[in-house]
Amino acid sequence: MAEISFRDVTKVYGDGTEAVTSLSLDIAEGEFVVLVGPSGCGKSTLLRMLAGLEAITTGEILVDGEVVNQVHPRNRDVAMVFQNYALYPHMTVFANIAFPLRQARMATAEVTRRVTEVAETLELTEHLKRRPASLSGGQRQRVAIGRAIVRQPKAFLLDEPLSNLDAKLRVQMRGELAQLHATLGVTTVFVTHDQTEAMTLGERVAVLNDGELRQVGTPQELYHRPADLFVAGFIGSPAMNLVRAEVRSGEGAGDLVMDFAAAGSVSVPEAAAELCASAPQDTELVAGIRPESLLLRDPAAAAEDLPRARVRFTELVEPETYVHLAGDFSGVDPGDPDAPPRDTLVARVRSDRTFTPGEEVALEIDGTGLHLFDIESGRTIR
Ligand code: ADP
């Protein structure tokens, strides 16, 4: 087990691409940390620098307090698992798992003992004589993991290890990885572009964008207290609704005015009154509303000044329905190139209520789920 520190690490590739920028992150001994961010944000580069497969341009990486920048990958005592498993096709499962031990010239009896033990942990015992080609994707992934843990490394590095599995198997393997971590307690750094995977697996999650660390925290912290617009828009599914807004002073003071052309003003619920009071007044901001905090009311019964929207379509995700709404508002792109255009709002409601396309609804906000962001810097207003 090991403690890992990135200190002001920057990586510039030969062609001038700056893949990681002044990144600092401390990972405690035995911790399971997930690095997440859109494709190209520098996750793999960071992991490969830690494994010693890529040189560090400036800064330091420490394992157990020792700077490893110049340490050969073989001597870093970290094991890496890749997306494509990288198994030897001509070797049996046993030989694949045993490979790193044989490389280290371990005695045959000890090799057999360790491989047998690992195979049992990963439920591969009955497959030890087979070759990778005859295994399922999930079994292959387990062999790759077995090969990594058999060395009893100080740290375990996983680069998108579940991406090649189908959805069901991915969920199952997530559970198995979490269990394996609970059993072995080895420091684990897991890379994924999938925020759902990150949120379900990570004790702590580090969100990256454009080579920069945007926020690191527990899944709950990232969801409920995002540091900026990028994290707010990236974490959560369906994504947080982001619209232009203004907190009004003078008449209707404290009212949050969303950028709805037709019907603008949303009275700020009490839970968000303090937040709105601390925000700059009469200045354009971005309001963020989680889909579960966007409440849909019957337009006939709701107050007249509540903004109206129309149902575009619904998605049933039992026990909930995601209601996609069209309205006259200005959506905001949180800076994630993969994000769909924000020209709709999404509400997440219990599926026992049905909504039909074209239907009008009145919008209310649950103040506990309201976030405000500075439109220039993207920083969260607290
Ligand atoms: P991620 O794992 O988040 O998808 P990467 O770490 O693979 O991101 O890449 C980060 C950035 O560095 C990207 O812009 C990518 O194109 C670039 N990059 C990755 N590897 C190289 C390389 N060997 N040479 C030049 N640029 C690279």
Short mmCIF file of C-alpha atoms in Angstrom, two decimals, residues 35-286:
data_model
loop_
_atom_site.label_atom_id
_atom_site.label_comp_id
_atom_site.label_asym_id
_atom_site.label_seq_id
_atom_site.Cartn_x
_atom_site.Cartn_y
_atom_site.Cartn_z
CA LEU A 35 -9.84 10.43 -12.20
CA VAL A 36 -12.72 11.49 -14.42
CA GLY A 37 -13.17 13.96 -17.24
CA PRO A 38 -14.05 14.15 -20.92
CA SER A 39 -11.89 12.44 -23.51
CA GLY A 40 -8.54 14.19 -23.97
CA CYS A 41 -8.51 15.91 -20.56
CA GLY A 42 -5.22 14.26 -19.56
CA LYS A 43 -6.37 11.35 -17.36
CA SER A 44 -4.35 8.65 -19.09
CA THR A 45 -1.31 10.88 -19.30
CA LEU A 46 -1.46 11.38 -15.54
CA LEU A 47 -1.77 7.66 -14.88
CA ARG A 48 1.01 6.81 -17.32
CA MET A 49 3.33 9.32 -15.65
CA LEU A 50 2.58 7.65 -12.32
CA ALA A 51 3.35 4.23 -13.82
CA GLY A 52 6.56 5.56 -15.33
CA LEU A 53 5.44 4.98 -18.93
CA GLU A 54 5.59 8.68 -19.72
CA ALA A 55 8.19 11.26 -18.63
CA ILE A 56 7.15 14.14 -16.37
CA THR A 57 7.92 17.54 -17.89
CA THR A 58 7.96 19.53 -14.64
CA GLY A 59 6.85 18.83 -11.09
CA GLU A 60 7.17 15.71 -8.98
CA ILE A 61 5.36 12.47 -8.39
CA LEU A 62 5.94 10.84 -5.00
CA VAL A 63 5.15 7.32 -3.91
CA ASP A 64 5.42 6.86 -0.15
CA GLY A 65 7.26 10.15 0.13
CA GLU A 66 9.90 9.21 -2.42
CA VAL A 67 10.19 11.16 -5.67
CA VAL A 68 9.82 8.59 -8.45
CA ASN A 69 10.34 10.85 -11.50
CA GLN A 70 13.54 9.04 -12.41
CA VAL A 71 12.61 5.57 -11.12
CA HIS A 72 12.26 2.89 -13.80
CA PRO A 73 8.67 1.63 -14.23
CA ARG A 74 9.70 -1.85 -13.14
CA ASN A 75 10.96 -0.50 -9.84
CA ARG A 76 7.93 1.62 -8.98
CA ASP A 77 6.00 -1.35 -7.69
CA VAL A 78 2.72 -0.21 -9.22
CA ALA A 79 0.59 -2.44 -11.43
CA MET A 80 -1.43 -1.14 -14.34
CA VAL A 81 -4.51 -2.62 -16.03
CA PHE A 82 -5.39 -1.37 -19.50
CA GLN A 83 -8.66 -1.04 -21.37
CA ASN A 84 -7.65 -3.69 -23.90
CA TYR A 85 -6.45 -6.11 -21.15
CA ALA A 86 -3.11 -6.71 -22.97
CA LEU A 87 -3.14 -10.46 -22.26
CA TYR A 88 -0.75 -12.87 -23.99
CA PRO A 89 -3.00 -14.84 -26.36
CA HIS A 90 -0.73 -17.89 -26.63
CA MET A 91 -0.51 -18.33 -22.84
CA THR A 92 -3.01 -19.99 -20.55
CA VAL A 93 -4.82 -18.01 -17.88
CA PHE A 94 -2.42 -19.47 -15.32
CA ALA A 95 0.63 -18.39 -17.32
CA ASN A 96 -0.81 -14.93 -17.91
CA ILE A 97 -1.38 -14.36 -14.21
CA ALA A 98 1.97 -15.91 -13.32
CA PHE A 99 3.86 -13.82 -15.86
CA PRO A 100 5.02 -10.95 -13.61
CA LEU A 101 6.10 -13.42 -10.93
CA ARG A 102 8.14 -15.45 -13.41
CA GLN A 103 9.70 -12.20 -14.63
CA ALA A 104 10.71 -11.54 -11.05
CA ARG A 105 12.19 -15.09 -10.93
CA MET A 106 10.00 -16.21 -8.08
CA ALA A 107 10.26 -19.86 -6.99
CA THR A 108 7.78 -22.15 -8.76
CA ALA A 109 6.04 -23.30 -5.60
CA GLU A 110 5.40 -19.72 -4.53
CA VAL A 111 4.18 -18.80 -8.03
CA THR A 112 1.67 -21.66 -7.92
CA ARG A 113 0.51 -20.70 -4.44
CA ARG A 114 -0.05 -17.05 -5.38
CA VAL A 115 -1.73 -17.71 -8.72
CA THR A 116 -4.05 -20.25 -7.11
CA GLU A 117 -5.00 -17.76 -4.42
CA VAL A 118 -5.63 -14.93 -6.88
CA ALA A 119 -7.63 -17.21 -9.17
CA GLU A 120 -9.83 -18.12 -6.24
CA THR A 121 -10.40 -14.49 -5.27
CA LEU A 122 -11.40 -13.67 -8.85
CA GLU A 123 -13.34 -16.90 -9.46
CA LEU A 124 -11.05 -18.00 -12.24
CA THR A 125 -9.98 -21.34 -10.78
CA GLU A 126 -11.84 -23.47 -13.30
CA HIS A 127 -10.46 -21.45 -16.22
CA LEU A 128 -6.75 -21.59 -15.38
CA LYS A 129 -5.91 -23.93 -18.27
CA ARG A 130 -7.82 -21.98 -20.91
CA ARG A 131 -6.46 -19.35 -23.27
CA PRO A 132 -7.79 -15.76 -23.40
CA ALA A 133 -9.53 -16.27 -26.75
CA SER A 134 -11.95 -18.76 -25.20
CA LEU A 135 -12.93 -16.45 -22.33
CA SER A 136 -15.72 -13.88 -22.10
CA GLY A 137 -14.87 -10.17 -21.87
CA GLY A 138 -15.51 -10.13 -18.15
CA GLN A 139 -13.31 -13.16 -17.57
CA ARG A 140 -10.50 -11.63 -19.61
CA GLN A 141 -10.74 -8.47 -17.59
CA ARG A 142 -10.49 -10.54 -14.43
CA VAL A 143 -7.35 -12.24 -15.73
CA ALA A 144 -5.83 -8.81 -16.41
CA ILE A 145 -6.72 -7.75 -12.88
CA GLY A 146 -5.33 -11.03 -11.53
CA ARG A 147 -2.03 -10.39 -13.27
CA ALA A 148 -1.88 -6.98 -11.65
CA ILE A 149 -2.76 -8.01 -8.09
CA VAL A 150 -0.66 -11.19 -8.03
CA ARG A 151 2.47 -9.06 -7.60
CA GLN A 152 0.96 -7.50 -4.50
CA PRO A 153 1.88 -4.05 -5.76
CA LYS A 154 1.91 -0.91 -3.67
CA ALA A 155 -0.69 0.64 -5.95
CA PHE A 156 -3.11 -0.47 -8.54
CA LEU A 157 -3.66 1.72 -11.63
CA LEU A 158 -6.65 1.09 -13.88
CA ASP A 159 -7.11 2.88 -17.21
CA GLU A 160 -10.75 2.60 -18.38
CA PRO A 161 -10.72 -1.10 -17.49
CA LEU A 162 -14.45 -1.61 -17.97
CA SER A 163 -15.02 0.27 -21.24
CA ASN A 164 -14.96 -2.82 -23.42
CA LEU A 165 -17.61 -4.65 -21.42
CA ASP A 166 -21.34 -4.57 -22.07
CA ALA A 167 -23.49 -2.50 -19.73
CA LYS A 168 -24.59 -5.33 -17.46
CA LEU A 169 -21.14 -6.80 -17.05
CA ARG A 170 -19.72 -3.35 -16.41
CA VAL A 171 -22.04 -2.89 -13.45
CA GLN A 172 -21.14 -6.33 -12.15
CA MET A 173 -17.39 -5.71 -12.53
CA ARG A 174 -17.74 -2.38 -10.73
CA GLY A 175 -19.18 -4.24 -7.78
CA GLU A 176 -16.38 -6.79 -7.94
CA LEU A 177 -13.70 -4.10 -8.07
CA ALA A 178 -15.18 -2.32 -5.08
CA GLN A 179 -15.25 -5.61 -3.19
CA LEU A 180 -11.69 -6.44 -4.21
CA HIS A 181 -10.56 -3.06 -2.96
CA ALA A 182 -12.35 -3.61 0.34
CA THR A 183 -10.57 -6.98 0.69
CA LEU A 184 -7.06 -6.01 -0.42
CA GLY A 185 -7.05 -2.38 0.68
CA VAL A 186 -4.50 -1.47 -2.01
CA THR A 187 -4.25 2.18 -3.06
CA THR A 188 -6.14 2.37 -6.35
CA VAL A 189 -6.25 5.03 -9.05
CA PHE A 190 -9.01 4.39 -11.57
CA VAL A 191 -9.42 6.39 -14.79
CA THR A 192 -12.73 6.77 -16.59
CA HIS A 193 -14.58 9.26 -18.79
CA ASP A 194 -17.88 7.99 -17.39
CA GLN A 195 -19.12 10.13 -14.52
CA THR A 196 -21.63 7.50 -13.39
CA GLU A 197 -18.83 4.98 -13.05
CA ALA A 198 -16.72 7.54 -11.19
CA MET A 199 -19.51 8.41 -8.79
CA THR A 200 -20.38 4.80 -7.98
CA LEU A 201 -16.77 3.63 -7.50
CA GLY A 202 -14.73 6.44 -6.06
CA GLU A 203 -14.18 7.12 -2.38
CA ARG A 204 -12.92 10.38 -3.81
CA VAL A 205 -13.29 11.62 -7.34
CA ALA A 206 -10.93 14.04 -9.10
CA VAL A 207 -12.56 15.91 -11.99
CA LEU A 208 -10.24 17.04 -14.79
CA ASN A 209 -10.80 19.25 -17.78
CA ASP A 210 -8.22 20.49 -20.28
CA GLY A 211 -5.35 19.09 -18.23
CA GLU A 212 -6.44 20.90 -15.08
CA LEU A 213 -7.82 19.54 -11.84
CA ARG A 214 -11.17 21.26 -11.38
CA GLN A 215 -12.28 19.69 -8.12
CA VAL A 216 -11.53 16.72 -5.94
CA GLY A 217 -13.99 15.44 -3.37
CA THR A 218 -16.36 12.71 -2.34
CA PRO A 219 -19.14 11.93 -4.84
CA GLN A 220 -21.58 13.74 -2.52
CA GLU A 221 -19.42 16.87 -2.40
CA LEU A 222 -19.12 17.00 -6.18
CA TYR A 223 -22.84 16.56 -6.64
CA HIS A 224 -24.09 18.92 -3.96
CA ARG A 225 -21.25 21.44 -3.83
CA PRO A 226 -19.67 21.67 -7.29
CA ALA A 227 -16.77 24.14 -7.36
CA ASP A 228 -17.57 25.51 -10.78
CA LEU A 229 -19.78 25.37 -13.83
CA PHE A 230 -17.75 22.63 -15.46
CA VAL A 231 -18.04 20.22 -12.54
CA ALA A 232 -21.71 21.14 -12.09
CA GLY A 233 -22.47 20.32 -15.71
CA PHE A 234 -20.29 17.22 -15.90
CA ILE A 235 -21.34 15.40 -12.75
CA GLY A 236 -24.89 14.10 -12.56
CA SER A 237 -27.22 12.34 -14.97
CA PRO A 238 -29.38 13.83 -16.36
CA ALA A 239 -27.09 16.85 -16.24
CA MET A 240 -27.80 19.94 -14.17
CA ASN A 241 -30.00 22.50 -15.93
CA LEU A 242 -27.99 25.65 -16.59
CA VAL A 243 -29.74 28.86 -17.58
CA ARG A 244 -28.93 32.54 -17.56
CA ALA A 245 -30.35 34.35 -14.58
CA GLU A 246 -30.21 37.54 -12.56
CA VAL A 247 -30.94 38.32 -8.94
CA ARG A 248 -33.03 41.45 -8.88
CA SER A 249 -32.63 44.32 -6.45
CA GLY A 250 -35.20 47.08 -5.85
CA GLU A 251 -38.76 46.06 -6.47
CA GLY A 252 -39.05 42.31 -6.17
CA ALA A 253 -35.70 42.33 -4.39
CA GLY A 254 -34.16 38.91 -3.92
CA ASP A 255 -36.23 37.45 -6.74
CA LEU A 256 -34.28 35.27 -9.07
CA VAL A 257 -35.08 36.21 -12.63
CA MET A 258 -34.37 33.40 -15.01
CA ASP A 259 -33.79 34.27 -18.60
CA PHE A 260 -37.25 33.28 -19.76
CA ALA A 261 -38.35 35.74 -22.37
CA ALA A 262 -42.04 35.18 -21.85
CA ALA A 263 -42.39 34.79 -18.13
CA GLY A 264 -39.30 35.60 -16.20
CA SER A 265 -39.38 35.88 -12.49
CA VAL A 266 -39.02 33.00 -10.10
CA SER A 267 -39.52 33.92 -6.47
CA VAL A 268 -36.63 32.47 -4.64
CA PRO A 269 -37.73 29.80 -2.23
CA GLU A 270 -36.66 30.39 1.34
CA ALA A 271 -33.99 27.70 1.20
CA ALA A 272 -32.11 29.74 -1.42
CA ALA A 273 -32.79 33.22 -0.05
CA GLU A 274 -29.41 33.46 1.64
CA LEU A 275 -27.64 32.32 -1.51
CA CYS A 276 -29.43 34.91 -3.63
CA ALA A 277 -28.71 37.61 -1.06
CA SER A 278 -24.98 36.89 -1.25
CA ALA A 279 -24.94 36.93 -5.06
CA PRO A 280 -24.14 40.10 -7.01
CA GLN A 281 -27.45 41.84 -7.80
CA ASP A 282 -28.68 42.88 -11.26
CA THR A 283 -25.75 41.10 -12.90
CA GLU A 284 -26.01 38.26 -15.35
CA LEU A 285 -25.27 34.92 -13.67
CA VAL A 286 -25.80 31.27 -14.44
#
